[in-house]
Amino acid sequence: MIKFNAIYRNKFGTNNSRYMRRINHQIPSIIYGKQFLKKELLILVEHDIIFNLQKNDIFYSSELLISLENKNFFVIVKDIQRHAYKPILLHIDFLCIK
């Protein structure tokens, strides 16, 4: 099982997302799933860690464990947005399954 950490994203919007990608090298992401969450969780994950993990096919086909402030979320990847020509990730959607 693939495991990684995330932090809550307090600010959102285009300008803040660009700032997080360029300066902090973090990817704005979201965890959703009405069965297990009351509302969507806006999070940030480290770009370099996720970029290396997503090179393997198992990243897309298995469940992932996201640790978010002493809470664990079992998720699967629903969508990844990539830059048109640069090798960077722009946004990831996760679906909570447990």
PDB file of C-alpha atoms in Angstrom:
ATOM      1  CA  MET A   1       0.000   0.000   0.000  1.00  0.00           C
ATOM      2  CA  ILE A   2       1.265   3.434  -0.910  1.00  0.00           C
ATOM      3  CA  LYS A   3       1.290   5.900   1.954  1.00  0.00           C
ATOM      4  CA  PHE A   4       1.990   9.648   1.998  1.00  0.00           C
ATOM      5  CA  ASN A   5       1.266  12.775   4.028  1.00  0.00           C
ATOM      6  CA  ALA A   6      -0.862  15.791   3.236  1.00  0.00           C
ATOM      7  CA  ILE A   7      -1.759  19.084   4.888  1.00  0.00           C
ATOM      8  CA  TYR A   8      -4.978  21.082   4.914  1.00  0.00           C
ATOM      9  CA  ARG A   9      -5.272  23.891   2.398  1.00  0.00           C
ATOM     10  CA  ASN A  10      -6.650  27.013   4.079  1.00  0.00           C
ATOM     11  CA  LYS A  11      -6.658  29.300   1.070  1.00  0.00           C
ATOM     12  CA  PHE A  12      -7.921  28.398  -2.359  1.00  0.00           C
ATOM     13  CA  GLY A  13      -8.275  30.015  -5.743  1.00  0.00           C
ATOM     14  CA  THR A  14      -6.134  30.397  -8.822  1.00  0.00           C
ATOM     15  CA  ASN A  15      -3.507  32.744  -7.388  1.00  0.00           C
ATOM     16  CA  ASN A  16      -2.957  30.696  -4.249  1.00  0.00           C
ATOM     17  CA  SER A  17      -2.768  27.446  -6.237  1.00  0.00           C
ATOM     18  CA  ARG A  18      -0.121  28.914  -8.540  1.00  0.00           C
ATOM     19  CA  TYR A  19       1.834  30.151  -5.529  1.00  0.00           C
ATOM     20  CA  MET A  20       1.753  26.721  -3.887  1.00  0.00           C
ATOM     21  CA  ARG A  21       2.901  25.003  -7.090  1.00  0.00           C
ATOM     22  CA  ARG A  22       5.740  27.407  -7.871  1.00  0.00           C
ATOM     23  CA  ILE A  23       7.115  28.409  -4.474  1.00  0.00           C
ATOM     24  CA  ASN A  24       6.272  25.487  -2.172  1.00  0.00           C
ATOM     25  CA  HIS A  25       6.309  22.690  -4.805  1.00  0.00           C
ATOM     26  CA  GLN A  26       2.976  21.363  -3.565  1.00  0.00           C
ATOM     27  CA  ILE A  27      -0.017  20.132  -5.542  1.00  0.00           C
ATOM     28  CA  PRO A  28      -3.494  21.392  -4.647  1.00  0.00           C
ATOM     29  CA  SER A  29      -5.736  18.345  -4.263  1.00  0.00           C
ATOM     30  CA  ILE A  30      -9.161  17.346  -3.043  1.00  0.00           C
ATOM     31  CA  ILE A  31     -10.584  14.314  -1.253  1.00  0.00           C
ATOM     32  CA  TYR A  32     -14.286  13.731  -1.801  1.00  0.00           C
ATOM     33  CA  GLY A  33     -16.770  10.969  -1.116  1.00  0.00           C
ATOM     34  CA  LYS A  34     -20.229  11.532   0.372  1.00  0.00           C
ATOM     35  CA  GLN A  35     -20.396   8.126   2.052  1.00  0.00           C
ATOM     36  CA  PHE A  36     -17.396   8.732   4.314  1.00  0.00           C
ATOM     37  CA  LEU A  37     -16.949  12.521   4.457  1.00  0.00           C
ATOM     38  CA  LYS A  38     -19.359  15.288   5.402  1.00  0.00           C
ATOM     39  CA  LYS A  39     -17.733  17.673   2.931  1.00  0.00           C
ATOM     40  CA  GLU A  40     -14.780  17.745   0.583  1.00  0.00           C
ATOM     41  CA  LEU A  41     -11.294  18.116   2.051  1.00  0.00           C
ATOM     42  CA  LEU A  42      -8.981  20.594   0.349  1.00  0.00           C
ATOM     43  CA  ILE A  43      -5.402  19.414   0.785  1.00  0.00           C
ATOM     44  CA  LEU A  44      -1.842  19.949  -0.404  1.00  0.00           C
ATOM     45  CA  VAL A  45       0.566  17.120  -1.240  1.00  0.00           C
ATOM     46  CA  GLU A  46       4.272  17.242  -2.079  1.00  0.00           C
ATOM     47  CA  HIS A  47       4.816  17.407  -5.832  1.00  0.00           C
ATOM     48  CA  ASP A  48       8.071  15.452  -6.037  1.00  0.00           C
ATOM     49  CA  ILE A  49       6.766  12.544  -3.966  1.00  0.00           C
ATOM     50  CA  ILE A  50       3.541  12.212  -5.961  1.00  0.00           C
ATOM     51  CA  PHE A  51       5.299  12.734  -9.288  1.00  0.00           C
ATOM     52  CA  ASN A  52       7.614   9.803  -8.578  1.00  0.00           C
ATOM     53  CA  LEU A  53       4.798   7.614  -7.267  1.00  0.00           C
ATOM     54  CA  GLN A  54       2.566   8.226 -10.278  1.00  0.00           C
ATOM     55  CA  LYS A  55       5.181   6.808 -12.636  1.00  0.00           C
ATOM     56  CA  ASN A  56       4.139   3.315 -11.450  1.00  0.00           C
ATOM     57  CA  ASP A  57       0.886   1.769 -12.619  1.00  0.00           C
ATOM     58  CA  ILE A  58       0.060   0.609  -9.102  1.00  0.00           C
ATOM     59  CA  PHE A  59      -0.542   4.247  -8.106  1.00  0.00           C
ATOM     60  CA  TYR A  60      -3.660   4.298 -10.299  1.00  0.00           C
ATOM     61  CA  SER A  61      -4.982   0.816  -9.566  1.00  0.00           C
ATOM     62  CA  SER A  62      -4.589   0.357  -5.809  1.00  0.00           C
ATOM     63  CA  GLU A  63      -5.860   2.140  -2.739  1.00  0.00           C
ATOM     64  CA  LEU A  64      -3.656   4.802  -1.207  1.00  0.00           C
ATOM     65  CA  LEU A  65      -3.351   5.890   2.401  1.00  0.00           C
ATOM     66  CA  ILE A  66      -3.268   9.635   3.011  1.00  0.00           C
ATOM     67  CA  SER A  67      -2.264  10.749   6.485  1.00  0.00           C
ATOM     68  CA  LEU A  68      -3.809  14.122   7.285  1.00  0.00           C
ATOM     69  CA  GLU A  69      -3.215  15.516  10.783  1.00  0.00           C
ATOM     70  CA  ASN A  70      -3.447  12.195  12.653  1.00  0.00           C
ATOM     71  CA  LYS A  71      -6.347  10.979  10.509  1.00  0.00           C
ATOM     72  CA  ASN A  72      -5.983   8.336   7.840  1.00  0.00           C
ATOM     73  CA  PHE A  73      -7.991   8.268   4.635  1.00  0.00           C
ATOM     74  CA  PHE A  74      -8.074   5.340   2.224  1.00  0.00           C
ATOM     75  CA  VAL A  75      -8.482   6.785  -1.261  1.00  0.00           C
ATOM     76  CA  ILE A  76      -8.172   6.008  -4.945  1.00  0.00           C
ATOM     77  CA  VAL A  77      -7.093   8.395  -7.685  1.00  0.00           C
ATOM     78  CA  LYS A  78     -10.005   9.683  -9.770  1.00  0.00           C
ATOM     79  CA  ASP A  79      -8.340  12.380 -11.868  1.00  0.00           C
ATOM     80  CA  ILE A  80      -4.940  13.970 -12.421  1.00  0.00           C
ATOM     81  CA  GLN A  81      -4.425  17.212 -14.283  1.00  0.00           C
ATOM     82  CA  ARG A  82      -1.028  17.628 -15.913  1.00  0.00           C
ATOM     83  CA  HIS A  83       0.664  20.607 -17.513  1.00  0.00           C
ATOM     84  CA  ALA A  84       0.438  20.640 -21.314  1.00  0.00           C
ATOM     85  CA  TYR A  85       4.175  20.398 -22.006  1.00  0.00           C
ATOM     86  CA  LYS A  86       6.067  20.634 -18.691  1.00  0.00           C
ATOM     87  CA  PRO A  87       6.583  17.494 -16.600  1.00  0.00           C
ATOM     88  CA  ILE A  88       4.523  18.754 -13.635  1.00  0.00           C
ATOM     89  CA  LEU A  89       1.216  17.839 -12.035  1.00  0.00           C
ATOM     90  CA  LEU A  90      -1.370  20.589 -11.534  1.00  0.00           C
ATOM     91  CA  HIS A  91      -4.191  18.987  -9.523  1.00  0.00           C
ATOM     92  CA  ILE A  92      -5.302  15.593  -8.200  1.00  0.00           C
ATOM     93  CA  ASP A  93      -8.783  14.353  -7.256  1.00  0.00           C
ATOM     94  CA  PHE A  94      -9.000  11.524  -4.729  1.00  0.00           C
ATOM     95  CA  LEU A  95     -12.108   9.507  -3.856  1.00  0.00           C
ATOM     96  CA  CYS A  96     -12.412   8.315  -0.253  1.00  0.00           C
ATOM     97  CA  ILE A  97     -13.300   4.615  -0.106  1.00  0.00           C
ATOM     98  CA  LYS A  98     -12.958   3.779   3.638  1.00  0.00           C
TER      99      LYS A  98
END
